[in-house]
mmCIF file of C-alpha atoms and ligand atoms in Angstrom:
data_model
loop_
_atom_site.group_PDB
_atom_site.id
_atom_site.type_symbol
_atom_site.label_atom_id
_atom_site.label_comp_id
_atom_site.label_asym_id
_atom_site.label_seq_id
_atom_site.Cartn_x
_atom_site.Cartn_y
_atom_site.Cartn_z
ATOM 1 C CA UNK A 1 94.329 111.855 151.627
ATOM 2 C CA UNK A 2 95.840 110.539 148.469
ATOM 3 C CA UNK A 3 95.802 106.574 147.641
ATOM 4 C CA UNK A 4 99.587 106.694 148.118
ATOM 5 C CA UNK A 5 100.067 108.636 151.112
ATOM 6 C CA UNK A 6 103.118 107.576 152.944
ATOM 7 C CA UNK A 7 104.387 105.214 150.068
ATOM 8 C CA UNK A 8 107.684 105.822 148.308
ATOM 9 C CA UNK A 9 107.636 104.832 144.437
ATOM 10 C CA UNK A 10 110.434 104.179 141.937
ATOM 11 C CA UNK A 11 109.313 104.831 138.404
ATOM 12 C CA UNK A 12 111.772 103.658 135.752
ATOM 13 C CA UNK A 13 111.920 105.351 132.307
ATOM 14 C CA UNK A 14 110.082 108.406 133.914
ATOM 15 C CA UNK A 15 111.826 111.175 131.988
ATOM 16 C CA UNK A 16 108.916 111.170 129.367
ATOM 17 C CA UNK A 17 106.049 109.262 127.882
ATOM 18 C CA UNK A 18 104.024 107.008 130.049
ATOM 19 C CA UNK A 19 106.490 106.809 132.845
ATOM 20 C CA UNK A 20 106.469 110.704 133.521
ATOM 21 C CA UNK A 21 102.830 110.663 133.535
ATOM 22 C CA UNK A 22 102.743 107.665 136.151
ATOM 23 C CA UNK A 23 105.365 109.377 138.123
ATOM 24 C CA UNK A 24 103.453 112.562 138.232
ATOM 25 C CA UNK A 25 100.150 110.759 139.119
ATOM 26 C CA UNK A 26 101.841 108.990 141.800
ATOM 27 C CA UNK A 27 103.274 112.087 143.377
ATOM 28 C CA UNK A 28 99.702 113.667 143.129
ATOM 29 C CA UNK A 29 98.421 110.621 145.070
ATOM 30 C CA UNK A 30 100.856 111.346 147.957
ATOM 31 C CA UNK A 31 103.827 109.234 146.900
ATOM 32 C CA UNK A 32 107.509 110.452 147.211
ATOM 33 C CA UNK A 33 109.005 109.428 143.901
ATOM 34 C CA UNK A 34 112.326 108.354 142.417
ATOM 35 C CA UNK A 35 112.199 109.564 138.758
ATOM 36 C CA UNK A 36 114.607 106.976 137.065
ATOM 37 C CA UNK A 37 115.363 107.843 133.502
ATOM 38 C CA UNK A 38 118.800 107.427 131.627
ATOM 39 C CA UNK A 39 117.738 109.893 129.253
ATOM 40 C CA UNK A 40 118.706 108.232 126.075
ATOM 41 C CA UNK A 41 117.307 107.800 122.507
ATOM 42 C CA UNK A 42 114.524 105.320 121.537
ATOM 43 C CA UNK A 43 116.899 103.000 120.275
ATOM 44 C CA UNK A 44 118.986 102.794 123.737
ATOM 45 C CA UNK A 45 122.049 104.254 122.181
ATOM 46 C CA UNK A 46 123.698 107.737 121.995
ATOM 47 C CA UNK A 47 124.437 110.300 124.948
ATOM 48 C CA UNK A 48 122.812 110.169 128.260
ATOM 49 C CA UNK A 49 121.037 113.103 129.540
ATOM 50 C CA UNK A 50 119.558 113.930 133.283
ATOM 51 C CA UNK A 51 117.495 116.788 131.705
ATOM 52 C CA UNK A 52 114.401 114.272 130.936
ATOM 53 C CA UNK A 53 114.404 113.104 134.826
ATOM 54 C CA UNK A 54 114.928 116.543 135.957
ATOM 55 C CA UNK A 55 111.734 117.783 134.009
ATOM 56 C CA UNK A 56 109.647 115.204 135.718
ATOM 57 C CA UNK A 57 111.053 116.201 138.992
ATOM 58 C CA UNK A 58 110.318 119.836 138.336
ATOM 59 C CA UNK A 59 106.826 118.941 137.386
ATOM 60 C CA UNK A 60 106.233 117.165 140.545
ATOM 61 C CA UNK A 61 107.833 119.964 142.753
ATOM 62 C CA UNK A 62 105.569 122.295 141.037
ATOM 63 C CA UNK A 63 102.419 120.898 142.578
ATOM 64 C CA UNK A 64 104.213 120.478 145.862
ATOM 65 C CA UNK A 65 105.258 116.874 145.606
ATOM 66 C CA UNK A 66 108.651 115.416 146.447
ATOM 67 C CA UNK A 67 110.998 113.626 144.068
ATOM 68 C CA UNK A 68 114.433 112.521 143.536
ATOM 69 C CA UNK A 69 116.183 111.596 140.209
ATOM 70 C CA UNK A 70 118.244 108.424 139.392
ATOM 71 C CA UNK A 71 119.989 108.470 136.030
ATOM 72 C CA UNK A 72 121.135 104.886 136.311
ATOM 73 C CA UNK A 73 120.281 102.088 133.932
ATOM 74 C CA UNK A 74 117.735 99.499 134.841
ATOM 75 C CA UNK A 75 119.700 97.086 132.529
ATOM 76 C CA UNK A 76 122.224 96.197 135.023
ATOM 77 C CA UNK A 77 122.601 94.340 138.378
ATOM 78 C CA UNK A 78 124.580 96.714 140.127
ATOM 79 C CA UNK A 79 122.961 99.931 138.604
ATOM 80 C CA UNK A 80 119.487 98.706 139.325
ATOM 81 C CA UNK A 81 120.507 98.278 143.010
ATOM 82 C CA UNK A 82 121.411 101.925 142.995
ATOM 83 C CA UNK A 83 118.294 102.954 141.496
ATOM 84 C CA UNK A 84 116.520 101.207 144.536
ATOM 85 C CA UNK A 85 119.143 102.418 146.949
ATOM 86 C CA UNK A 86 118.363 105.911 145.805
ATOM 87 C CA UNK A 87 114.980 105.503 147.314
ATOM 88 C CA UNK A 88 116.406 104.272 150.664
ATOM 89 C CA UNK A 89 118.936 107.190 150.633
ATOM 90 C CA UNK A 90 116.352 109.743 149.954
ATOM 91 C CA UNK A 91 113.279 108.497 151.744
ATOM 92 C CA UNK A 92 114.353 105.838 153.808
ATOM 93 C CA UNK A 93 111.996 103.130 152.163
ATOM 94 C CA UNK A 94 110.614 101.663 149.150
ATOM 95 C CA UNK A 95 107.052 100.457 148.471
ATOM 96 C CA UNK A 96 106.389 100.358 144.723
ATOM 97 C CA UNK A 97 108.593 99.672 141.674
ATOM 98 C CA UNK A 98 107.023 100.528 138.366
ATOM 99 C CA UNK A 99 109.029 98.710 135.557
ATOM 100 C CA UNK A 100 108.284 101.156 132.642
ATOM 101 C CA UNK A 101 111.872 101.894 131.036
ATOM 102 C CA UNK A 102 112.136 100.691 127.333
ATOM 103 C CA UNK A 103 113.738 100.828 124.188
ATOM 104 C CA UNK A 104 112.715 99.596 120.671
ATOM 105 C CA UNK A 105 115.059 98.050 118.034
ATOM 106 C CA UNK A 106 112.608 96.709 115.313
ATOM 107 C CA UNK A 107 113.842 94.543 112.833
ATOM 108 C CA UNK A 108 112.170 91.622 110.750
ATOM 109 C CA UNK A 109 112.972 88.397 112.407
ATOM 110 C CA UNK A 110 115.335 87.187 109.657
ATOM 111 C CA UNK A 111 117.523 90.013 109.880
ATOM 112 C CA UNK A 112 117.676 90.771 113.605
ATOM 113 C CA UNK A 113 121.127 90.906 114.899
ATOM 114 C CA UNK A 114 122.641 89.538 118.125
ATOM 115 C CA UNK A 115 122.765 93.373 119.282
ATOM 116 C CA UNK A 116 119.227 94.195 118.319
ATOM 117 C CA UNK A 117 117.909 91.174 120.320
ATOM 118 C CA UNK A 118 120.352 91.535 123.444
ATOM 119 C CA UNK A 119 119.825 95.395 123.941
ATOM 120 C CA UNK A 120 116.024 95.039 124.111
ATOM 121 C CA UNK A 121 116.039 92.023 126.211
ATOM 122 C CA UNK A 122 118.596 93.720 128.427
ATOM 123 C CA UNK A 123 116.301 96.788 129.098
ATOM 124 C CA UNK A 124 112.988 95.215 129.189
ATOM 125 C CA UNK A 125 113.301 91.829 130.509
ATOM 126 C CA UNK A 126 116.637 91.881 132.301
ATOM 127 C CA UNK A 127 115.944 95.390 133.673
ATOM 128 C CA UNK A 128 112.608 94.188 134.854
ATOM 129 C CA UNK A 129 114.094 91.400 136.896
ATOM 130 C CA UNK A 130 117.012 93.387 138.052
ATOM 131 C CA UNK A 131 114.703 96.380 139.466
ATOM 132 C CA UNK A 132 112.197 93.881 141.088
ATOM 133 C CA UNK A 133 115.090 91.565 142.479
ATOM 134 C CA UNK A 134 116.702 94.929 143.930
ATOM 135 C CA UNK A 135 113.406 95.999 145.795
ATOM 136 C CA UNK A 136 112.407 92.377 146.682
ATOM 137 C CA UNK A 137 114.995 92.404 149.701
ATOM 138 C CA UNK A 138 113.074 95.343 151.249
ATOM 139 C CA UNK A 139 109.468 94.121 150.363
ATOM 140 C CA UNK A 140 110.273 90.875 151.981
ATOM 141 C CA UNK A 141 111.441 92.567 155.270
ATOM 142 C CA UNK A 142 108.710 95.078 155.565
ATOM 143 C CA UNK A 143 106.152 92.530 154.692
ATOM 144 C CA UNK A 144 104.601 94.577 151.798
ATOM 145 C CA UNK A 145 105.275 96.134 148.333
ATOM 146 C CA UNK A 146 103.670 96.359 144.842
ATOM 147 C CA UNK A 147 105.028 95.951 141.374
ATOM 148 C CA UNK A 148 103.639 97.285 138.159
ATOM 149 C CA UNK A 149 105.076 96.231 134.921
ATOM 150 C CA UNK A 150 104.318 97.680 131.803
ATOM 151 C CA UNK A 151 104.081 95.145 129.126
ATOM 152 C CA UNK A 152 102.691 95.207 125.634
ATOM 153 C CA UNK A 153 100.047 93.732 123.421
ATOM 154 C CA UNK A 154 103.008 93.149 120.939
ATOM 155 C CA UNK A 155 103.910 90.230 123.259
ATOM 156 C CA UNK A 156 100.291 89.428 124.472
ATOM 157 C CA UNK A 157 98.799 89.179 120.854
ATOM 158 C CA UNK A 158 101.760 89.903 118.379
ATOM 159 C CA UNK A 159 103.328 92.330 116.116
ATOM 160 C CA UNK A 160 105.591 92.048 113.024
ATOM 161 C CA UNK A 161 109.132 93.092 113.319
ATOM 162 C CA UNK A 162 109.362 92.931 117.155
ATOM 163 C CA UNK A 163 110.548 89.598 117.925
ATOM 164 C CA UNK A 164 113.178 90.947 120.522
ATOM 165 C CA UNK A 165 110.445 93.462 122.109
ATOM 166 C CA UNK A 166 107.484 90.761 121.953
ATOM 167 C CA UNK A 167 109.590 88.037 123.334
ATOM 168 C CA UNK A 168 110.946 90.498 126.203
ATOM 169 C CA UNK A 169 107.491 91.801 126.988
ATOM 170 C CA UNK A 170 105.978 88.166 127.336
ATOM 171 C CA UNK A 171 108.855 87.432 129.503
ATOM 172 C CA UNK A 172 107.876 90.008 131.751
ATOM 173 C CA UNK A 173 104.248 88.785 132.088
ATOM 174 C CA UNK A 174 105.777 85.428 133.373
ATOM 175 C CA UNK A 175 108.058 87.356 135.589
ATOM 176 C CA UNK A 176 105.163 89.184 137.196
ATOM 177 C CA UNK A 177 103.123 85.706 137.553
ATOM 178 C CA UNK A 178 106.427 84.309 139.109
ATOM 179 C CA UNK A 179 106.868 87.232 141.653
ATOM 180 C CA UNK A 180 103.154 87.257 142.417
ATOM 181 C CA UNK A 181 103.447 83.509 143.291
ATOM 182 C CA UNK A 182 106.671 83.620 145.100
ATOM 183 C CA UNK A 183 106.084 86.654 147.096
ATOM 184 C CA UNK A 184 102.435 86.673 148.134
ATOM 185 C CA UNK A 185 103.449 85.044 151.451
ATOM 186 C CA UNK A 186 105.132 88.638 152.200
ATOM 187 C CA UNK A 187 102.146 90.566 151.151
ATOM 188 C CA UNK A 188 103.749 91.589 147.791
ATOM 189 C CA UNK A 189 101.730 91.956 144.730
ATOM 190 C CA UNK A 190 102.718 91.978 141.202
ATOM 191 C CA UNK A 191 100.653 93.020 138.093
ATOM 192 C CA UNK A 192 100.977 94.103 134.501
ATOM 193 C CA UNK A 193 99.473 96.775 132.369
ATOM 194 C CA UNK A 194 99.575 96.769 128.522
ATOM 195 C CA UNK A 195 99.404 100.492 127.635
ATOM 196 C CA UNK A 196 98.414 102.266 124.657
ATOM 197 C CA UNK A 197 99.732 105.805 124.124
ATOM 198 C CA UNK A 198 101.228 108.345 121.657
ATOM 199 C CA UNK A 199 104.678 108.814 122.732
ATOM 200 C CA UNK A 200 108.004 109.039 120.983
ATOM 201 C CA UNK A 201 107.798 105.360 121.064
ATOM 202 C CA UNK A 202 104.706 104.895 118.924
ATOM 203 C CA UNK A 203 105.451 107.776 116.720
ATOM 204 C CA UNK A 204 108.201 105.774 114.826
ATOM 205 C CA UNK A 205 105.351 103.421 113.739
ATOM 206 C CA UNK A 206 105.810 103.208 109.926
ATOM 207 C CA UNK A 207 103.111 105.791 108.326
ATOM 208 C CA UNK A 208 102.103 103.425 105.639
ATOM 209 C CA UNK A 209 98.795 104.145 103.674
ATOM 210 C CA UNK A 210 96.839 101.179 105.233
ATOM 211 C CA UNK A 211 97.750 102.275 108.669
ATOM 212 C CA UNK A 212 97.016 106.006 108.241
ATOM 213 C CA UNK A 213 93.614 105.898 109.871
ATOM 214 C CA UNK A 214 94.789 103.615 112.832
ATOM 215 C CA UNK A 215 97.709 105.779 113.427
ATOM 216 C CA UNK A 216 95.297 109.107 113.444
ATOM 217 C CA UNK A 217 93.399 107.468 116.261
ATOM 218 C CA UNK A 218 96.429 106.552 118.273
ATOM 219 C CA UNK A 219 97.582 110.279 118.222
ATOM 220 C CA UNK A 220 94.515 111.191 120.270
ATOM 221 C CA UNK A 221 95.613 108.719 123.149
ATOM 222 C CA UNK A 222 97.643 110.641 125.849
ATOM 223 C CA UNK A 223 100.233 108.661 127.910
ATOM 224 C CA UNK A 224 98.300 110.106 131.030
ATOM 225 C CA UNK A 225 95.357 107.589 130.450
ATOM 226 C CA UNK A 226 97.368 104.927 131.765
ATOM 227 C CA UNK A 227 98.418 106.480 135.054
ATOM 228 C CA UNK A 228 95.188 105.943 136.918
ATOM 229 C CA UNK A 229 95.401 102.133 136.800
ATOM 230 C CA UNK A 230 98.967 102.234 137.516
ATOM 231 C CA UNK A 231 98.487 104.213 140.736
ATOM 232 C CA UNK A 232 95.473 102.022 141.819
ATOM 233 C CA UNK A 233 97.433 99.005 141.436
ATOM 234 C CA UNK A 234 100.291 100.266 143.395
ATOM 235 C CA UNK A 235 98.022 101.189 146.238
ATOM 236 C CA UNK A 236 96.736 99.376 149.354
ATOM 237 C CA UNK A 237 93.163 99.609 147.716
ATOM 238 C CA UNK A 238 94.444 96.865 145.200
ATOM 239 C CA UNK A 239 95.335 94.514 148.148
ATOM 240 C CA UNK A 240 93.323 91.510 146.368
ATOM 241 C CA UNK A 241 94.816 92.122 142.825
ATOM 242 C CA UNK A 242 97.884 89.951 142.296
ATOM 243 C CA UNK A 243 99.305 88.256 139.112
ATOM 244 C CA UNK A 244 96.936 90.023 136.774
ATOM 245 C CA UNK A 245 97.474 91.411 133.216
ATOM 246 C CA UNK A 246 95.421 94.529 132.366
ATOM 247 C CA UNK A 247 95.438 96.738 129.311
ATOM 248 C CA UNK A 248 94.740 100.481 128.934
ATOM 249 C CA UNK A 249 93.473 101.984 125.805
ATOM 250 C CA UNK A 250 92.090 105.834 126.306
ATOM 251 C CA UNK A 251 89.228 105.493 128.468
ATOM 252 C CA UNK A 252 88.987 101.565 128.287
ATOM 253 C CA UNK A 253 90.456 99.451 130.593
ATOM 254 C CA UNK A 254 90.663 95.752 129.939
ATOM 255 C CA UNK A 255 91.561 92.519 131.881
ATOM 256 C CA UNK A 256 93.585 89.993 129.567
ATOM 257 C CA UNK A 257 93.340 86.307 129.787
ATOM 258 C CA UNK A 258 96.318 84.037 130.675
ATOM 259 C CA UNK A 259 97.175 80.833 128.823
ATOM 260 C CA UNK A 260 94.830 77.769 129.590
ATOM 261 C CA UNK A 261 94.339 74.613 127.633
ATOM 262 C CA UNK A 262 91.335 75.504 125.132
ATOM 263 C CA UNK A 263 90.835 72.056 123.923
ATOM 264 C CA UNK A 264 92.113 68.349 124.578
ATOM 265 C CA UNK A 265 92.104 65.272 122.711
ATOM 266 C CA UNK A 266 92.815 61.684 124.106
ATOM 267 C CA UNK A 267 93.554 58.200 122.505
ATOM 268 C CA UNK A 268 93.409 55.069 124.833
ATOM 269 C CA UNK A 269 96.156 53.541 122.747
ATOM 270 C CA UNK A 270 98.204 56.884 122.607
ATOM 271 C CA UNK A 271 99.276 58.737 119.599
ATOM 272 C CA UNK A 272 101.543 58.010 116.459
ATOM 273 C CA UNK A 273 102.561 60.887 114.115
ATOM 274 C CA UNK A 274 100.108 59.694 111.880
ATOM 275 C CA UNK A 275 97.077 59.597 114.226
ATOM 276 C CA UNK A 276 97.989 63.103 115.221
ATOM 277 C CA UNK A 277 97.964 63.949 111.749
ATOM 278 C CA UNK A 278 94.614 62.128 110.641
ATOM 279 C CA UNK A 279 92.635 62.596 114.076
ATOM 280 C CA UNK A 280 94.371 64.802 116.576
ATOM 281 C CA UNK A 281 95.203 67.846 114.572
ATOM 282 C CA UNK A 282 91.816 68.081 112.582
ATOM 283 C CA UNK A 283 90.000 67.917 115.979
ATOM 284 C CA UNK A 284 92.403 70.685 117.510
ATOM 285 C CA UNK A 285 92.245 72.999 114.217
ATOM 286 C CA UNK A 286 88.865 74.764 115.074
ATOM 287 C CA UNK A 287 90.277 76.083 118.111
ATOM 288 C CA UNK A 288 93.499 77.443 116.754
ATOM 289 C CA UNK A 289 94.462 80.937 117.733
ATOM 290 C CA UNK A 290 94.638 82.952 114.523
ATOM 291 C CA UNK A 291 98.061 84.725 113.623
ATOM 292 C CA UNK A 292 96.798 88.018 114.706
ATOM 293 C CA UNK A 293 98.613 91.196 115.296
ATOM 294 C CA UNK A 294 97.208 93.939 117.783
ATOM 295 C CA UNK A 295 95.435 95.756 115.215
ATOM 296 C CA UNK A 296 93.337 92.613 114.272
ATOM 297 C CA UNK A 297 92.263 92.319 117.807
ATOM 298 C CA UNK A 298 91.654 95.897 118.626
ATOM 299 C CA UNK A 299 89.592 96.739 115.531
ATOM 300 C CA UNK A 300 87.843 99.840 116.850
ATOM 301 C CA UNK A 301 89.178 103.288 117.488
ATOM 302 C CA UNK A 302 90.472 104.250 121.050
ATOM 303 C CA UNK A 303 87.461 105.318 122.847
HETATM 304 N N1 NAD B 1 103.565 104.039 123.999
HETATM 305 C C1 NAD B 1 102.823 102.867 123.909
HETATM 306 O O1 NAD B 1 101.742 102.908 122.965
HETATM 307 C C2 NAD B 1 103.211 101.589 124.280
HETATM 308 C C3 NAD B 1 102.523 100.269 124.219
HETATM 309 C C4 NAD B 1 102.985 99.253 124.756
HETATM 310 C C5 NAD B 1 104.137 99.261 125.572
HETATM 311 N N2 NAD B 1 104.637 100.399 125.835
HETATM 312 C C6 NAD B 1 105.561 100.261 127.003
HETATM 313 O O2 NAD B 1 105.316 101.348 128.038
HETATM 314 C C7 NAD B 1 106.815 101.751 128.469
HETATM 315 C C8 NAD B 1 106.937 103.084 128.271
HETATM 316 O O3 NAD B 1 106.862 103.606 126.970
HETATM 317 P P1 NAD B 1 106.781 105.175 126.141
HETATM 318 O O4 NAD B 1 105.812 105.072 125.167
HETATM 319 O O5 NAD B 1 106.373 105.820 127.451
HETATM 320 O O6 NAD B 1 108.338 105.164 125.784
HETATM 321 P P2 NAD B 1 109.422 106.375 126.034
HETATM 322 O O7 NAD B 1 110.329 106.066 125.083
HETATM 323 O O8 NAD B 1 108.554 107.665 125.789
HETATM 324 O O9 NAD B 1 109.886 106.392 127.247
HETATM 325 C C9 NAD B 1 110.865 105.273 127.727
HETATM 326 C C10 NAD B 1 111.699 105.953 128.413
HETATM 327 O O10 NAD B 1 112.694 104.969 129.131
HETATM 328 C C11 NAD B 1 114.075 105.470 129.370
HETATM 329 N N3 NAD B 1 115.139 104.290 129.332
HETATM 330 C C12 NAD B 1 115.408 103.555 128.252
HETATM 331 N N4 NAD B 1 116.319 102.566 128.617
HETATM 332 C C13 NAD B 1 116.510 103.057 129.990
HETATM 333 C C14 NAD B 1 117.187 102.058 130.773
HETATM 334 N N5 NAD B 1 118.164 101.381 130.649
HETATM 335 N N6 NAD B 1 117.326 102.802 132.078
HETATM 336 C C15 NAD B 1 116.504 103.820 132.563
HETATM 337 N N7 NAD B 1 115.538 104.373 131.570
HETATM 338 C C16 NAD B 1 115.642 103.958 130.227
HETATM 339 C C17 NAD B 1 114.034 106.301 127.905
HETATM 340 O O11 NAD B 1 115.197 107.331 128.479
HETATM 341 C C18 NAD B 1 112.675 106.866 127.950
HETATM 342 O O12 NAD B 1 112.510 108.048 128.612
HETATM 343 C C19 NAD B 1 107.941 101.023 127.664
HETATM 344 O O13 NAD B 1 108.101 99.943 128.476
HETATM 345 C C20 NAD B 1 107.144 100.590 126.534
HETATM 346 O O14 NAD B 1 107.664 99.514 125.972
HETATM 347 C C21 NAD B 1 104.313 101.612 125.419
#
């Protein structure tokens, strides 16, 4: 018996990296899988190819699993509906959506173009909405369903030169929470994972000398490390887990906090800009969040 026996999963961006590992692990856990991947370069441009999705399908079938491919883009309302439709056509149902497809177009904020912003938001944030919304019609009718969204510490914590990506990823966290709130009445759950892995996406991190040791350590983190948590979250074993944000870094699993007030100040007579400056801000300052990037928070090597 596998944790996902009888389930049908759609894994987007499953032609390589983390998505491939999740698709293979879901099939090993008993799911029939739609391997979705547009087969595009890291910037989301150039020729499309079905080869990455075909390779993942072959991997699944080599161990006796069942898979079909879909090479449609997540970044369109209609194409996302066709990806979900591929699950219905092939397997008659859909139980799990893993929003994993992604591209990066890094640029320092003051040089970021409209296209760099829009393409990244289209694939990550809009794509996650389109896919989730397309599956929601089926989840609602069957009174069950699970979403797993791959987010990033670039959004949860911060990163330089990734305003488009960070904003889209943090948007997905809010999307997931909204789905969890709106659809729990139908037995539908929605959770996020902020993964770490050495894939083609992380292999483009600029190799400057002060990052060398950090990058060497990240090279040892295989994308497969993220799959067990994704399989669990998609399964009925996680029936009480909803609206949460997790992280995976090699053999560590983290639960992330979500925004809550950390300190409040009050003045009977109300505030003026001057009293905010003189009394209010000095009181709040001790609780300010530092301008951290991921490496400032995850200071130890992956273990
Ligand atoms: N690797 C990491 O350390 C890391 C860290 C944080 C977040 N993530 C996130 O995890 C996910 C997987 O990343 P990865 O490192 O495996 O990257 P990857 O580049 O290896 O895989 C992404 C896949 O998405 C596919 N894709 C791109 N645009 C698509 C579209 N419009 N429709 C369908 N498929 C599309 C690509 O063809 C590719 O196969 C991404 O959402 C990424 O942002 C990764």
